[in-house]
Amino acid sequence: AEKKLILVENAAWFATAKKNSDDGETAVEESSQVGIDEMIDYLKNPSPTTCLVFIGGEKINKVKRLSKAVAQNGVLAEFAPLKNNDAVRWLDTVLADKKLVMRSDAKKQFLFNCGYSCSFAMQELDKLECYKAEDRQISLRDIDVLTCKNNWKKRFKRSMSFLKTA
């Protein structure tokens, strides 16, 4: 292939350091710090045939040297779950694309049931779209009967942070 994609999951280099509960000092694992200088040097002049994506996990520390190097030489993006009005605007756009109609109270319940996860909400909307193929009007009752409400807090609690070099 002309180009290659490298995904680095759970990149500890970007994580926010955890405080040690005994003495209040910040605990930074030495093993997670190995190779940072080499990576920063690489990021200054990355291979044009490689797309390097770091998946930082729960939360990234944007003040770390490596995070700053990624921001300078590539793209630093965080993909947190949508909340409140942002989630409703996203849902309105998707509903318009699918030519579906949903009242405000049904939208709120739907987003709550889906845990504000766009990917999970899309799956649930596909299900609702099939069910309401004829009249295209989704009611609060349809939401209550058809959407899944199983442990979404655990599944979608963590927001994913992505760091990508160009």
Coordinates of C-alpha atoms in Angstrom, one line a residue:
A1 CA 0.0 0.0 0.0
E2 CA 1.1 3.6 -0.6
K3 CA 0.2 4.6 2.9
K4 CA -0.1 2.8 6.2
L5 CA -2.3 3.5 9.2
I6 CA -0.9 2.8 12.7
L7 CA -3.3 2.8 15.7
V8 CA -1.8 3.1 19.2
E9 CA -4.5 2.2 21.7
N10 CA -4.3 3.1 25.4
A11 CA -1.4 5.5 24.9
A12 CA -0.3 6.1 28.4
W13 CA 2.0 8.9 27.3
F14 CA -1.1 11.2 27.1
A15 CA -2.9 10.2 30.3
T16 CA -3.4 12.5 33.2
A17 CA -1.2 11.4 36.0
K18 CA -3.0 9.8 39.0
K19 CA -2.3 11.0 42.5
N20 CA -0.8 8.6 45.0
S21 CA -3.4 8.2 47.8
D22 CA -0.8 7.8 50.5
D23 CA 1.3 11.0 50.3
G24 CA -0.6 13.1 47.7
E25 CA 2.3 13.1 45.3
T26 CA 1.7 12.5 41.6
A27 CA 2.6 9.0 40.5
V28 CA 3.9 8.7 37.0
E29 CA 5.0 5.2 35.8
E30 CA 8.5 5.2 34.5
S31 CA 7.6 2.7 31.8
S32 CA 5.0 5.1 30.3
Q33 CA 7.7 7.8 30.0
V34 CA 10.1 5.7 28.0
G35 CA 10.5 6.9 24.4
I36 CA 8.8 10.3 24.7
D37 CA 11.8 12.2 23.5
E38 CA 12.1 9.9 20.5
M39 CA 8.4 10.2 19.7
I40 CA 8.6 14.0 19.9
D41 CA 11.5 14.0 17.5
Y42 CA 9.6 11.8 15.1
L43 CA 6.5 14.1 15.2
K44 CA 8.7 17.0 14.1
N45 CA 9.3 15.2 10.8
P46 CA 6.8 12.3 10.4
S47 CA 6.9 9.9 7.5
P48 CA 4.6 11.2 4.8
T49 CA 3.4 7.7 4.1
T50 CA 2.2 7.0 7.6
C51 CA -0.9 8.1 9.5
L52 CA -0.3 7.7 13.2
V53 CA -3.3 7.7 15.5
F54 CA -3.0 7.6 19.2
I55 CA -6.1 6.6 21.2
G56 CA -5.6 8.2 24.5
G57 CA -8.2 6.6 26.6
E58 CA -10.4 8.2 29.2
K59 CA -8.8 11.7 29.4
I60 CA -5.7 13.2 27.8
N61 CA -3.5 15.8 29.4
K62 CA -3.1 18.6 26.9
V63 CA -0.2 20.3 28.7
K64 CA 2.2 17.3 28.4
R65 CA 5.1 17.8 26.0
L66 CA 3.9 15.0 23.7
S67 CA 0.3 16.3 23.5
K68 CA 1.7 19.7 22.6
A69 CA 3.9 18.2 19.9
V70 CA 0.9 16.4 18.4
A71 CA -1.1 19.6 18.4
Q72 CA 1.8 21.5 16.6
N73 CA 2.5 18.8 14.0
G74 CA -0.8 17.1 13.5
V75 CA -4.3 17.1 14.9
L76 CA -5.4 16.9 18.5
A77 CA -9.1 16.0 18.9
E78 CA -11.3 14.9 21.7
F79 CA -14.5 13.0 21.0
A80 CA -16.5 13.4 24.1
P81 CA -20.2 12.3 24.3
L82 CA -22.6 15.0 23.2
K83 CA -24.7 16.6 26.0
N84 CA -27.8 18.7 26.2
N85 CA -28.4 21.1 23.3
D86 CA -25.5 19.7 21.2
A87 CA -27.1 16.2 21.4
V88 CA -30.6 17.5 20.5
R89 CA -29.1 19.4 17.5
W90 CA -27.3 16.3 16.4
L91 CA -30.5 14.2 16.8
D92 CA -32.5 16.9 14.8
T93 CA -30.1 16.6 11.9
V94 CA -30.2 12.8 11.9
L95 CA -34.0 12.8 12.1
A96 CA -34.2 15.2 9.2
D97 CA -31.9 13.1 7.1
K98 CA -34.0 10.0 7.8
K99 CA -37.2 12.0 7.3
L100 CA -38.5 11.1 10.8
V101 CA -40.4 13.2 13.2
M102 CA -40.1 13.1 17.0
R103 CA -41.6 15.4 19.6
S104 CA -39.4 17.2 22.1
D105 CA -40.3 15.0 25.1
A106 CA -39.6 11.8 23.0
K107 CA -36.2 13.3 21.9
K108 CA -35.2 13.8 25.5
Q109 CA -36.2 10.3 26.6
F110 CA -34.5 8.8 23.5
L111 CA -31.2 10.6 24.2
F112 CA -31.4 9.6 27.9
N113 CA -32.1 5.9 27.0
C114 CA -29.1 6.0 24.6
G115 CA -26.8 7.5 27.1
Y116 CA -26.0 10.4 24.7
S117 CA -23.9 8.0 22.6
C118 CA -24.1 8.8 18.9
S119 CA -23.2 5.3 17.7
F120 CA -25.7 3.6 20.1
A121 CA -28.4 6.2 19.2
M122 CA -27.9 5.5 15.5
Q123 CA -28.5 1.8 16.1
E124 CA -31.7 2.6 18.0
L125 CA -32.8 5.1 15.3
D126 CA -32.3 2.4 12.6
K127 CA -34.6 0.1 14.7
L128 CA -37.2 2.8 15.1
E129 CA -37.0 3.7 11.4
C130 CA -37.9 0.1 10.4
Y131 CA -40.7 0.0 12.9
K132 CA -42.2 3.4 11.8
A133 CA -41.6 2.9 8.1
E134 CA -45.2 4.0 7.2
D135 CA -46.1 7.0 9.3
R136 CA -42.5 8.3 10.2
Q137 CA -43.8 9.8 13.5
I138 CA -41.9 8.5 16.5
S139 CA -43.8 8.8 19.8
L140 CA -42.7 8.7 23.4
R141 CA -44.5 5.3 23.6
D142 CA -42.4 4.0 20.7
I143 CA -39.3 5.1 22.5
D144 CA -40.3 3.4 25.7
V145 CA -41.3 0.2 24.0
L146 CA -38.4 -0.1 21.5
T147 CA -35.3 1.5 22.8
C148 CA -32.8 -0.4 24.9
K149 CA -32.0 1.0 28.4
N150 CA -29.5 -1.6 29.6
N151 CA -26.6 -0.2 31.7
W152 CA -25.7 2.6 29.3
K153 CA -24.0 4.5 32.2
K154 CA -21.3 1.8 32.4
R155 CA -20.9 1.4 28.6
F156 CA -20.7 5.1 27.8
K157 CA -19.2 6.6 30.9
R158 CA -15.8 7.1 29.4
S159 CA -15.3 9.6 26.6
M160 CA -12.7 8.6 24.1
S161 CA -9.9 11.0 23.3
F162 CA -8.1 10.7 20.0
L163 CA -4.8 12.1 19.0
K164 CA -3.8 12.0 15.3
T165 CA -0.7 13.0 13.5
A166 CA -1.1 14.2 9.9

